Amino acid sequence: IAGITQAPTSQILAAGRRMTLRCTQDMRHNAMYWYRQDLGLGLRLIHYSNTAGTTGKGEVPDGYSVSRANTDDFPLTLASAVPSQTSVYFCASSATGQPTEAFFGQGTRLTVV
Amino acid sequence: AQSVTQPDIHITVSEGASLELRCNYSYGATPYLFWYVQSPGQGLQLLLKYFSGDTLVQGIKGFEAEFKRSQSSFNLRKPSVHWSDAAEYFCAVGAGLGRLYFGRGTQLTVWP
């Protein structure tokens, strides 16, 4: 089934450790995004990429980095995790061209202890 | 700056009753507007979207929404709610390509 695959589904991580959340899409969408979802705050954009080789900062980029080596993959890295990064992370993708809708993965639940 | 307000954090309705979820947005240009639904432990599923044209848009699962520019609103409606509609609903405004600004969500509980 075409769509977005995120891994892992959930993870408990010690504070200070490095972690990479993986995201792969098979829809050949040029644009990809990472959001975090926190109770009472909705979803907030962390980083985005309009096309392979380019990335940009969203609303809450601090403490996160991304890379976009190819069209299909968009990993999100926490270099040194902190408890405030406990959240549910969603990867999304969209075709280029205005306007367009985003398609979401199933999410990664991350707990930093 | 773009922003979305969903004034109702939690709504409870009886099965078969009508439903309206409120959404107000702030955006400088022509807004692209979306409603997504999230069931527990799941990702987000698009219910409907407004890009241009007819201001009353139809979506999946019997939902509809009306864009009112004068009120900066995009309220979601359903004439008769089913127990399976219990979920969290998010309104969002497009900020370029697929980048979205989300409201904080409205949790819908449906009583049998």
JSON list of C-alpha atoms in Angstrom, two decimals:
[
{"chain": "A", "resi": 1, "resn": "ILE", "atom": "CA", "xyz": [0.00, 0.00, 0.00]},
{"chain": "A", "resi": 2, "resn": "ALA", "atom": "CA", "xyz": [1.43, 3.36, -1.04]},
{"chain": "A", "resi": 3, "resn": "GLY", "atom": "CA", "xyz": [2.06, 5.87, 1.67]},
{"chain": "A", "resi": 4, "resn": "ILE", "atom": "CA", "xyz": [4.41, 6.98, 4.41]},
{"chain": "A", "resi": 5, "resn": "THR", "atom": "CA", "xyz": [6.27, 4.60, 6.71]},
{"chain": "A", "resi": 6, "resn": "GLN", "atom": "CA", "xyz": [7.70, 5.81, 10.01]},
{"chain": "A", "resi": 7, "resn": "ALA", "atom": "CA", "xyz": [10.03, 3.88, 12.29]},
{"chain": "A", "resi": 8, "resn": "PRO", "atom": "CA", "xyz": [10.15, 3.11, 15.11]},
{"chain": "A", "resi": 9, "resn": "THR", "atom": "CA", "xyz": [6.51, 3.11, 16.18]},
{"chain": "A", "resi": 10, "resn": "SER", "atom": "CA", "xyz": [7.52, 3.99, 19.70]},
{"chain": "A", "resi": 11, "resn": "GLN", "atom": "CA", "xyz": [10.72, 4.49, 21.65]},
{"chain": "A", "resi": 12, "resn": "ILE", "atom": "CA", "xyz": [11.85, 5.22, 25.18]},
{"chain": "A", "resi": 13, "resn": "LEU", "atom": "CA", "xyz": [15.11, 7.15, 25.14]},
{"chain": "A", "resi": 14, "resn": "ALA", "atom": "CA", "xyz": [17.47, 8.25, 27.88]},
{"chain": "A", "resi": 15, "resn": "ALA", "atom": "CA", "xyz": [18.11, 11.98, 28.05]},
{"chain": "A", "resi": 16, "resn": "GLY", "atom": "CA", "xyz": [21.32, 12.98, 26.32]},
{"chain": "A", "resi": 17, "resn": "ARG", "atom": "CA", "xyz": [21.19, 10.15, 23.81]},
{"chain": "A", "resi": 18, "resn": "ARG", "atom": "CA", "xyz": [21.09, 10.63, 20.05]},
{"chain": "A", "resi": 19, "resn": "MET", "atom": "CA", "xyz": [18.08, 9.35, 18.13]},
{"chain": "A", "resi": 20, "resn": "THR", "atom": "CA", "xyz": [17.04, 9.30, 14.48]},
{"chain": "A", "resi": 21, "resn": "LEU", "atom": "CA", "xyz": [13.42, 8.90, 13.50]},
{"chain": "A", "resi": 22, "resn": "ARG", "atom": "CA", "xyz": [13.01, 7.43, 10.06]},
{"chain": "A", "resi": 23, "resn": "CYS", "atom": "CA", "xyz": [10.48, 8.38, 7.42]},
{"chain": "A", "resi": 24, "resn": "THR", "atom": "CA", "xyz": [10.08, 6.89, 3.95]},
{"chain": "A", "resi": 25, "resn": "GLN", "atom": "CA", "xyz": [7.45, 7.66, 1.34]},
{"chain": "A", "resi": 26, "resn": "ASP", "atom": "CA", "xyz": [6.69, 5.89, -1.90]},
{"chain": "A", "resi": 27, "resn": "MET", "atom": "CA", "xyz": [4.39, 8.45, -3.48]},
{"chain": "A", "resi": 28, "resn": "ARG", "atom": "CA", "xyz": [7.27, 10.29, -5.22]},
{"chain": "A", "resi": 29, "resn": "HIS", "atom": "CA", "xyz": [6.26, 13.49, -3.46]},
{"chain": "A", "resi": 30, "resn": "ASN", "atom": "CA", "xyz": [8.86, 16.23, -3.65]},
{"chain": "A", "resi": 31, "resn": "ALA", "atom": "CA", "xyz": [7.94, 17.88, -0.33]},
{"chain": "A", "resi": 32, "resn": "MET", "atom": "CA", "xyz": [8.22, 16.30, 3.11]},
{"chain": "A", "resi": 33, "resn": "TYR", "atom": "CA", "xyz": [7.62, 17.54, 6.64]},
{"chain": "A", "resi": 34, "resn": "TRP", "atom": "CA", "xyz": [8.10, 16.67, 10.29]},
{"chain": "A", "resi": 35, "resn": "TYR", "atom": "CA", "xyz": [5.52, 17.69, 12.89]},
{"chain": "A", "resi": 36, "resn": "ARG", "atom": "CA", "xyz": [5.31, 17.10, 16.61]},
{"chain": "A", "resi": 37, "resn": "GLN", "atom": "CA", "xyz": [2.01, 16.66, 18.38]},
{"chain": "A", "resi": 38, "resn": "ASP", "atom": "CA", "xyz": [1.61, 17.63, 22.00]},
{"chain": "A", "resi": 39, "resn": "LEU", "atom": "CA", "xyz": [-1.56, 17.48, 24.06]},
{"chain": "A", "resi": 40, "resn": "GLY", "atom": "CA", "xyz": [-3.46, 20.75, 23.86]},
{"chain": "A", "resi": 41, "resn": "LEU", "atom": "CA", "xyz": [-1.09, 22.22, 21.29]},
{"chain": "A", "resi": 42, "resn": "GLY", "atom": "CA", "xyz": [-2.09, 20.43, 18.10]},
{"chain": "A", "resi": 43, "resn": "LEU", "atom": "CA", "xyz": [0.63, 19.74, 15.54]},
{"chain": "A", "resi": 44, "resn": "ARG", "atom": "CA", "xyz": [3.58, 22.05, 15.04]},
{"chain": "A", "resi": 45, "resn": "LEU", "atom": "CA", "xyz": [5.99, 22.02, 12.12]},
{"chain": "A", "resi": 46, "resn": "ILE", "atom": "CA", "xyz": [9.59, 21.18, 13.02]},
{"chain": "A", "resi": 47, "resn": "HIS", "atom": "CA", "xyz": [11.37, 21.08, 9.66]},
{"chain": "A", "resi": 48, "resn": "TYR", "atom": "CA", "xyz": [10.40, 20.71, 6.05]},
{"chain": "A", "resi": 49, "resn": "SER", "atom": "CA", "xyz": [11.96, 19.96, 2.70]},
{"chain": "A", "resi": 50, "resn": "ASN", "atom": "CA", "xyz": [10.55, 21.24, -0.58]},
{"chain": "A", "resi": 51, "resn": "THR", "atom": "CA", "xyz": [12.74, 18.96, -2.68]},
{"chain": "A", "resi": 52, "resn": "ALA", "atom": "CA", "xyz": [15.68, 16.60, -2.32]},
{"chain": "A", "resi": 53, "resn": "GLY", "atom": "CA", "xyz": [18.79, 18.47, -1.22]},
{"chain": "A", "resi": 54, "resn": "THR", "atom": "CA", "xyz": [16.95, 21.35, 0.47]},
{"chain": "A", "resi": 55, "resn": "THR", "atom": "CA", "xyz": [15.55, 21.79, 3.97]},
{"chain": "A", "resi": 56, "resn": "GLY", "atom": "CA", "xyz": [13.93, 24.57, 5.97]},
{"chain": "A", "resi": 57, "resn": "LYS", "atom": "CA", "xyz": [12.99, 25.40, 9.54]},
{"chain": "A", "resi": 58, "resn": "GLY", "atom": "CA", "xyz": [9.43, 25.32, 10.78]},
{"chain": "A", "resi": 59, "resn": "GLU", "atom": "CA", "xyz": [7.86, 26.67, 13.97]},
{"chain": "A", "resi": 60, "resn": "VAL", "atom": "CA", "xyz": [9.84, 24.60, 16.49]},
{"chain": "A", "resi": 61, "resn": "PRO", "atom": "CA", "xyz": [13.20, 23.55, 14.96]},
{"chain": "A", "resi": 62, "resn": "ASP", "atom": "CA", "xyz": [15.49, 23.86, 17.99]},
{"chain": "A", "resi": 63, "resn": "GLY", "atom": "CA", "xyz": [17.10, 20.59, 19.05]},
{"chain": "A", "resi": 64, "resn": "TYR", "atom": "CA", "xyz": [16.28, 18.85, 15.77]},
{"chain": "A", "resi": 65, "resn": "SER", "atom": "CA", "xyz": [18.04, 18.39, 12.45]},
{"chain": "A", "resi": 66, "resn": "VAL", "atom": "CA", "xyz": [16.99, 16.85, 9.15]},
{"chain": "A", "resi": 67, "resn": "SER", "atom": "CA", "xyz": [18.54, 15.78, 5.90]},
{"chain": "A", "resi": 68, "resn": "ARG", "atom": "CA", "xyz": [17.09, 15.03, 2.48]},
{"chain": "A", "resi": 69, "resn": "ALA", "atom": "CA", "xyz": [19.56, 13.00, 0.46]},
{"chain": "A", "resi": 70, "resn": "ASN", "atom": "CA", "xyz": [16.88, 11.62, -1.88]},
{"chain": "A", "resi": 71, "resn": "THR", "atom": "CA", "xyz": [13.20, 11.99, -2.67]},
{"chain": "A", "resi": 72, "resn": "ASP", "atom": "CA", "xyz": [11.94, 9.10, -0.57]},
{"chain": "A", "resi": 73, "resn": "ASP", "atom": "CA", "xyz": [13.64, 9.54, 2.81]},
{"chain": "A", "resi": 74, "resn": "PHE", "atom": "CA", "xyz": [13.50, 12.34, 5.36]},
{"chain": "A", "resi": 75, "resn": "PRO", "atom": "CA", "xyz": [15.09, 11.37, 8.70]},
{"chain": "A", "resi": 76, "resn": "LEU", "atom": "CA", "xyz": [14.73, 13.53, 11.80]},
{"chain": "A", "resi": 77, "resn": "THR", "atom": "CA", "xyz": [17.61, 13.53, 14.28]},
{"chain": "A", "resi": 78, "resn": "LEU", "atom": "CA", "xyz": [17.66, 14.53, 17.93]},
{"chain": "A", "resi": 79, "resn": "ALA", "atom": "CA", "xyz": [21.35, 15.08, 18.65]},
{"chain": "A", "resi": 80, "resn": "SER", "atom": "CA", "xyz": [20.99, 15.08, 22.45]},
{"chain": "A", "resi": 81, "resn": "ALA", "atom": "CA", "xyz": [17.47, 14.30, 23.58]},
{"chain": "A", "resi": 82, "resn": "VAL", "atom": "CA", "xyz": [15.79, 16.23, 26.40]},
{"chain": "A", "resi": 83, "resn": "PRO", "atom": "CA", "xyz": [12.55, 15.41, 28.25]},
{"chain": "A", "resi": 84, "resn": "SER", "atom": "CA", "xyz": [10.73, 18.30, 26.54]},
{"chain": "A", "resi": 85, "resn": "GLN", "atom": "CA", "xyz": [11.13, 16.41, 23.29]},
{"chain": "A", "resi": 86, "resn": "THR", "atom": "CA", "xyz": [8.75, 13.74, 24.56]},
{"chain": "A", "resi": 87, "resn": "SER", "atom": "CA", "xyz": [6.03, 13.86, 21.94]},
{"chain": "A", "resi": 88, "resn": "VAL", "atom": "CA", "xyz": [4.38, 12.08, 19.05]},
{"chain": "A", "resi": 89, "resn": "TYR", "atom": "CA", "xyz": [6.19, 12.79, 15.80]},
{"chain": "A", "resi": 90, "resn": "PHE", "atom": "CA", "xyz": [4.47, 12.73, 12.44]},
{"chain": "A", "resi": 91, "resn": "CYS", "atom": "CA", "xyz": [6.09, 12.69, 9.06]},
{"chain": "A", "resi": 92, "resn": "ALA", "atom": "CA", "xyz": [4.11, 13.97, 6.09]},
{"chain": "A", "resi": 93, "resn": "SER", "atom": "CA", "xyz": [4.56, 14.51, 2.37]},
{"chain": "A", "resi": 94, "resn": "SER", "atom": "CA", "xyz": [2.92, 16.43, -0.43]},
{"chain": "A", "resi": 95, "resn": "ALA", "atom": "CA", "xyz": [3.23, 16.99, -4.13]},
{"chain": "A", "resi": 96, "resn": "THR", "atom": "CA", "xyz": [4.68, 20.29, -5.27]},
{"chain": "A", "resi": 97, "resn": "GLY", "atom": "CA", "xyz": [2.53, 22.92, -6.89]},
{"chain": "A", "resi": 98, "resn": "GLN", "atom": "CA", "xyz": [-0.06, 25.07, -5.18]},
{"chain": "A", "resi": 99, "resn": "PRO", "atom": "CA", "xyz": [-2.40, 24.22, -3.64]},
{"chain": "A", "resi": 100, "resn": "THR", "atom": "CA", "xyz": [-1.82, 20.76, -2.29]},
{"chain": "A", "resi": 101, "resn": "GLU", "atom": "CA", "xyz": [-2.70, 18.52, 0.65]},
{"chain": "A", "resi": 102, "resn": "ALA", "atom": "CA", "xyz": [-0.34, 16.68, 2.96]},
{"chain": "A", "resi": 103, "resn": "PHE", "atom": "CA", "xyz": [-0.43, 12.95, 3.66]},
{"chain": "A", "resi": 104, "resn": "PHE", "atom": "CA", "xyz": [0.62, 11.74, 7.08]},
{"chain": "A", "resi": 105, "resn": "GLY", "atom": "CA", "xyz": [2.38, 8.69, 8.49]},
{"chain": "A", "resi": 106, "resn": "GLN", "atom": "CA", "xyz": [1.16, 6.81, 11.55]},
{"chain": "A", "resi": 107, "resn": "GLY", "atom": "CA", "xyz": [3.49, 8.58, 13.95]},
{"chain": "A", "resi": 108, "resn": "THR", "atom": "CA", "xyz": [6.35, 7.75, 16.31]},
{"chain": "A", "resi": 109, "resn": "ARG", "atom": "CA", "xyz": [5.72, 8.05, 20.03]},
{"chain": "A", "resi": 110, "resn": "LEU", "atom": "CA", "xyz": [8.94, 9.16, 21.71]},
{"chain": "A", "resi": 111, "resn": "THR", "atom": "CA", "xyz": [9.45, 9.32, 25.45]},
{"chain": "A", "resi": 112, "resn": "VAL", "atom": "CA", "xyz": [12.63, 10.91, 26.77]},
{"chain": "A", "resi": 113, "resn": "VAL", "atom": "CA", "xyz": [13.40, 10.00, 30.37]},
{"chain": "B", "resi": 1, "resn": "ALA", "atom": "CA", "xyz": [1.20, 35.51, 10.91]},
{"chain": "B", "resi": 2, "resn": "GLN", "atom": "CA", "xyz": [-0.85, 32.44, 10.27]},
{"chain": "B", "resi": 3, "resn": "SER", "atom": "CA", "xyz": [-2.90, 30.97, 13.07]},
{"chain": "B", "resi": 4, "resn": "VAL", "atom": "CA", "xyz": [-5.87, 28.71, 13.59]},
{"chain": "B", "resi": 5, "resn": "THR", "atom": "CA", "xyz": [-8.26, 28.80, 16.54]},
{"chain": "B", "resi": 6, "resn": "GLN", "atom": "CA", "xyz": [-10.52, 25.95, 17.53]},
{"chain": "B", "resi": 7, "resn": "PRO", "atom": "CA", "xyz": [-12.46, 27.38, 20.46]},
{"chain": "B", "resi": 8, "resn": "ASP", "atom": "CA", "xyz": [-13.92, 24.08, 21.67]},
{"chain": "B", "resi": 9, "resn": "ILE", "atom": "CA", "xyz": [-11.45, 21.72, 23.31]},
{"chain": "B", "resi": 10, "resn": "HIS", "atom": "CA", "xyz": [-14.03, 19.00, 23.92]},
{"chain": "B", "resi": 11, "resn": "ILE", "atom": "CA", "xyz": [-17.55, 18.45, 22.55]},
{"chain": "B", "resi": 12, "resn": "THR", "atom": "CA", "xyz": [-20.00, 15.74, 23.54]},
{"chain": "B", "resi": 13, "resn": "VAL", "atom": "CA", "xyz": [-23.00, 14.87, 21.39]},
{"chain": "B", "resi": 14, "resn": "SER", "atom": "CA", "xyz": [-25.53, 12.07, 21.31]},
{"chain": "B", "resi": 15, "resn": "GLU", "atom": "CA", "xyz": [-25.49, 9.62, 18.45]},
{"chain": "B", "resi": 16, "resn": "GLY", "atom": "CA", "xyz": [-27.82, 10.87, 15.71]},
{"chain": "B", "resi": 17, "resn": "ALA", "atom": "CA", "xyz": [-27.51, 14.51, 16.75]},
{"chain": "B", "resi": 18, "resn": "SER", "atom": "CA", "xyz": [-26.09, 17.17, 14.49]},
{"chain": "B", "resi": 19, "resn": "LEU", "atom": "CA", "xyz": [-22.54, 18.43, 14.92]},
{"chain": "B", "resi": 20, "resn": "GLU", "atom": "CA", "xyz": [-20.71, 21.67, 14.26]},
{"chain": "B", "resi": 21, "resn": "LEU", "atom": "CA", "xyz": [-17.03, 22.14, 15.06]},
{"chain": "B", "resi": 22, "resn": "ARG", "atom": "CA", "xyz": [-15.77, 25.69, 14.92]},
{"chain": "B", "resi": 23, "resn": "CYS", "atom": "CA", "xyz": [-12.60, 26.94, 13.28]},
{"chain": "B", "resi": 24, "resn": "ASN", "atom": "CA", "xyz": [-11.33, 30.47, 12.81]},
{"chain": "B", "resi": 25, "resn": "TYR", "atom": "CA", "xyz": [-8.16, 31.31, 10.95]},
{"chain": "B", "resi": 26, "resn": "SER", "atom": "CA", "xyz": [-5.82, 34.21, 10.46]},
{"chain": "B", "resi": 27, "resn": "TYR", "atom": "CA", "xyz": [-3.97, 34.37, 7.18]},
{"chain": "B", "resi": 28, "resn": "GLY", "atom": "CA", "xyz": [-2.88, 37.26, 4.98]},
{"chain": "B", "resi": 29, "resn": "ALA", "atom": "CA", "xyz": [-3.57, 35.75, 1.59]},
{"chain": "B", "resi": 30, "resn": "THR", "atom": "CA", "xyz": [-6.22, 33.46, 0.12]},
{"chain": "B", "resi": 31, "resn": "PRO", "atom": "CA", "xyz": [-6.38, 30.60, 2.59]},
{"chain": "B", "resi": 32, "resn": "TYR", "atom": "CA", "xyz": [-6.16, 26.96, 1.79]},
{"chain": "B", "resi": 33, "resn": "LEU", "atom": "CA", "xyz": [-8.15, 25.25, 4.53]},
{"chain": "B", "resi": 34, "resn": "PHE", "atom": "CA", "xyz": [-8.31, 21.68, 5.74]},
{"chain": "B", "resi": 35, "resn": "TRP", "atom": "CA", "xyz": [-10.03, 19.48, 8.27]},
{"chain": "B", "resi": 36, "resn": "TYR", "atom": "CA", "xyz": [-8.24, 16.36, 9.46]},
{"chain": "B", "resi": 37, "resn": "VAL", "atom": "CA", "xyz": [-9.47, 13.62, 11.79]},
{"chain": "B", "resi": 38, "resn": "GLN", "atom": "CA", "xyz": [-7.33, 11.54, 14.11]},
{"chain": "B", "resi": 39, "resn": "SER", "atom": "CA", "xyz": [-8.55, 8.34, 15.76]},
{"chain": "B", "resi": 40, "resn": "PRO", "atom": "CA", "xyz": [-6.73, 7.18, 18.92]},
{"chain": "B", "resi": 41, "resn": "GLY", "atom": "CA", "xyz": [-3.21, 5.99, 18.17]},
{"chain": "B", "resi": 42, "resn": "GLN", "atom": "CA", "xyz": [-3.56, 6.77, 14.50]},
{"chain": "B", "resi": 43, "resn": "GLY", "atom": "CA", "xyz": [-2.22, 9.29, 12.03]},
{"chain": "B", "resi": 44, "resn": "LEU", "atom": "CA", "xyz": [-4.21, 12.10, 10.49]},
{"chain": "B", "resi": 45, "resn": "GLN", "atom": "CA", "xyz": [-6.77, 11.50, 7.78]},
{"chain": "B", "resi": 46, "resn": "LEU", "atom": "CA", "xyz": [-7.98, 14.29, 5.51]},
{"chain": "B", "resi": 47, "resn": "LEU", "atom": "CA", "xyz": [-11.73, 14.88, 5.79]},
{"chain": "B", "resi": 48, "resn": "LEU", "atom": "CA", "xyz": [-12.04, 17.74, 3.35]},
{"chain": "B", "resi": 49, "resn": "LYS", "atom": "CA", "xyz": [-10.29, 20.77, 1.94]},
{"chain": "B", "resi": 50, "resn": "TYR", "atom": "CA", "xyz": [-11.07, 24.19, 0.52]},
{"chain": "B", "resi": 51, "resn": "PHE", "atom": "CA", "xyz": [-8.87, 25.72, -2.15]},
{"chain": "B", "resi": 52, "resn": "SER", "atom": "CA", "xyz": [-11.25, 27.93, -4.14]},
{"chain": "B", "resi": 53, "resn": "GLY", "atom": "CA", "xyz": [-14.70, 28.03, -5.74]},
{"chain": "B", "resi": 54, "resn": "ASP", "atom": "CA", "xyz": [-17.84, 26.82, -4.00]},
{"chain": "B", "resi": 55, "resn": "THR", "atom": "CA", "xyz": [-17.61, 27.81, -0.35]},
{"chain": "B", "resi": 56, "resn": "LEU", "atom": "CA", "xyz": [-19.52, 24.72, 0.82]},
{"chain": "B", "resi": 57, "resn": "VAL", "atom": "CA", "xyz": [-17.28, 21.69, 0.46]},
{"chain": "B", "resi": 58, "resn": "GLN", "atom": "CA", "xyz": [-18.19, 18.07, 0.89]},
{"chain": "B", "resi": 59, "resn": "GLY", "atom": "CA", "xyz": [-15.85, 15.55, 2.43]},
{"chain": "B", "resi": 60, "resn": "ILE", "atom": "CA", "xyz": [-15.67, 11.92, 3.38]},
{"chain": "B", "resi": 61, "resn": "LYS", "atom": "CA", "xyz": [-17.82, 10.22, 6.00]},
{"chain": "B", "resi": 62, "resn": "GLY", "atom": "CA", "xyz": [-20.72, 12.65, 5.44]},
{"chain": "B", "resi": 63, "resn": "PHE", "atom": "CA", "xyz": [-18.89, 15.75, 6.65]},
{"chain": "B", "resi": 64, "resn": "GLU", "atom": "CA", "xyz": [-19.11, 19.17, 5.08]},
{"chain": "B", "resi": 65, "resn": "ALA", "atom": "CA", "xyz": [-17.57, 22.55, 5.83]},
{"chain": "B", "resi": 66, "resn": "GLU", "atom": "CA", "xyz": [-18.40, 26.10, 4.86]},
{"chain": "B", "resi": 67, "resn": "PHE", "atom": "CA", "xyz": [-15.81, 28.77, 4.16]},
{"chain": "B", "resi": 68, "resn": "LYS", "atom": "CA", "xyz": [-16.92, 32.23, 5.25]},
{"chain": "B", "resi": 69, "resn": "ARG", "atom": "CA", "xyz": [-14.34, 34.84, 4.33]},
{"chain": "B", "resi": 70, "resn": "SER", "atom": "CA", "xyz": [-16.16, 37.65, 6.16]},
{"chain": "B", "resi": 71, "resn": "GLN", "atom": "CA", "xyz": [-15.97, 35.70, 9.42]},
{"chain": "B", "resi": 72, "resn": "SER", "atom": "CA", "xyz": [-12.57, 34.05, 8.77]},
{"chain": "B", "resi": 73, "resn": "SER", "atom": "CA", "xyz": [-14.24, 30.76, 9.57]},
{"chain": "B", "resi": 74, "resn": "PHE", "atom": "CA", "xyz": [-14.28, 27.22, 8.22]},
{"chain": "B", "resi": 75, "resn": "ASN", "atom": "CA", "xyz": [-16.70, 25.29, 10.42]},
{"chain": "B", "resi": 76, "resn": "LEU", "atom": "CA", "xyz": [-17.15, 21.56, 10.06]},
{"chain": "B", "resi": 77, "resn": "ARG", "atom": "CA", "xyz": [-20.64, 20.06, 10.14]},
{"chain": "B", "resi": 78, "resn": "LYS", "atom": "CA", "xyz": [-22.37, 16.73, 10.05]},
{"chain": "B", "resi": 79, "resn": "PRO", "atom": "CA", "xyz": [-26.15, 16.33, 10.15]},
{"chain": "B", "resi": 80, "resn": "SER", "atom": "CA", "xyz": [-26.21, 13.05, 12.09]},
{"chain": "B", "resi": 81, "resn": "VAL", "atom": "CA", "xyz": [-23.25, 11.82, 14.13]},
{"chain": "B", "resi": 82, "resn": "HIS", "atom": "CA", "xyz": [-22.33, 8.14, 14.38]},
{"chain": "B", "resi": 83, "resn": "TRP", "atom": "CA", "xyz": [-20.50, 6.54, 17.30]},
{"chain": "B", "resi": 84, "resn": "SER", "atom": "CA", "xyz": [-17.57, 5.88, 14.96]},
{"chain": "B", "resi": 85, "resn": "ASP", "atom": "CA", "xyz": [-17.09, 9.64, 14.53]},
{"chain": "B", "resi": 86, "resn": "ALA", "atom": "CA", "xyz": [-15.62, 9.89, 18.02]},
{"chain": "B", "resi": 87, "resn": "ALA", "atom": "CA", "xyz": [-12.09, 11.18, 17.43]},
{"chain": "B", "resi": 88, "resn": "GLU", "atom": "CA", "xyz": [-10.02, 14.33, 17.53]},
{"chain": "B", "resi": 89, "resn": "TYR", "atom": "CA", "xyz": [-10.57, 16.88, 14.78]},
{"chain": "B", "resi": 90, "resn": "PHE", "atom": "CA", "xyz": [-8.01, 19.38, 13.57]},
{"chain": "B", "resi": 91, "resn": "CYS", "atom": "CA", "xyz": [-8.52, 22.44, 11.43]},
{"chain": "B", "resi": 92, "resn": "ALA", "atom": "CA", "xyz": [-5.49, 23.66, 9.49]},
{"chain": "B", "resi": 93, "resn": "VAL", "atom": "CA", "xyz": [-4.50, 26.48, 7.14]},
{"chain": "B", "resi": 94, "resn": "GLY", "atom": "CA", "xyz": [-2.00, 26.00, 4.35]},
{"chain": "B", "resi": 95, "resn": "ALA", "atom": "CA", "xyz": [1.17, 28.10, 4.52]},
{"chain": "B", "resi": 96, "resn": "GLY", "atom": "CA", "xyz": [2.77, 27.19, 1.21]},
{"chain": "B", "resi": 97, "resn": "LEU", "atom": "CA", "xyz": [3.09, 23.79, -0.47]},
{"chain": "B", "resi": 98, "resn": "GLY", "atom": "CA", "xyz": [1.95, 21.28, 2.15]},
{"chain": "B", "resi": 99, "resn": "ARG", "atom": "CA", "xyz": [3.09, 23.23, 5.18]},
{"chain": "B", "resi": 100, "resn": "LEU", "atom": "CA", "xyz": [0.21, 23.53, 7.61]},
{"chain": "B", "resi": 101, "resn": "TYR", "atom": "CA", "xyz": [-0.65, 25.54, 10.68]},
{"chain": "B", "resi": 102, "resn": "PHE", "atom": "CA", "xyz": [-2.94, 23.51, 12.90]},
{"chain": "B", "resi": 103, "resn": "GLY", "atom": "CA", "xyz": [-5.45, 24.43, 15.53]},
{"chain": "B", "resi": 104, "resn": "ARG", "atom": "CA", "xyz": [-5.19, 22.76, 18.91]},
{"chain": "B", "resi": 105, "resn": "GLY", "atom": "CA", "xyz": [-7.88, 20.25, 18.06]},
{"chain": "B", "resi": 106, "resn": "THR", "atom": "CA", "xyz": [-11.40, 19.42, 19.25]},
{"chain": "B", "resi": 107, "resn": "GLN", "atom": "CA", "xyz": [-12.02, 16.09, 20.95]},
{"chain": "B", "resi": 108, "resn": "LEU", "atom": "CA", "xyz": [-15.42, 14.66, 20.02]},
{"chain": "B", "resi": 109, "resn": "THR", "atom": "CA", "xyz": [-17.19, 12.22, 22.31]},
{"chain": "B", "resi": 110, "resn": "VAL", "atom": "CA", "xyz": [-20.34, 10.50, 21.07]},
{"chain": "B", "resi": 111, "resn": "TRP", "atom": "CA", "xyz": [-22.86, 9.14, 23.56]},
{"chain": "B", "resi": 112, "resn": "PRO", "atom": "CA", "xyz": [-24.93, 6.14, 22.49]}
]
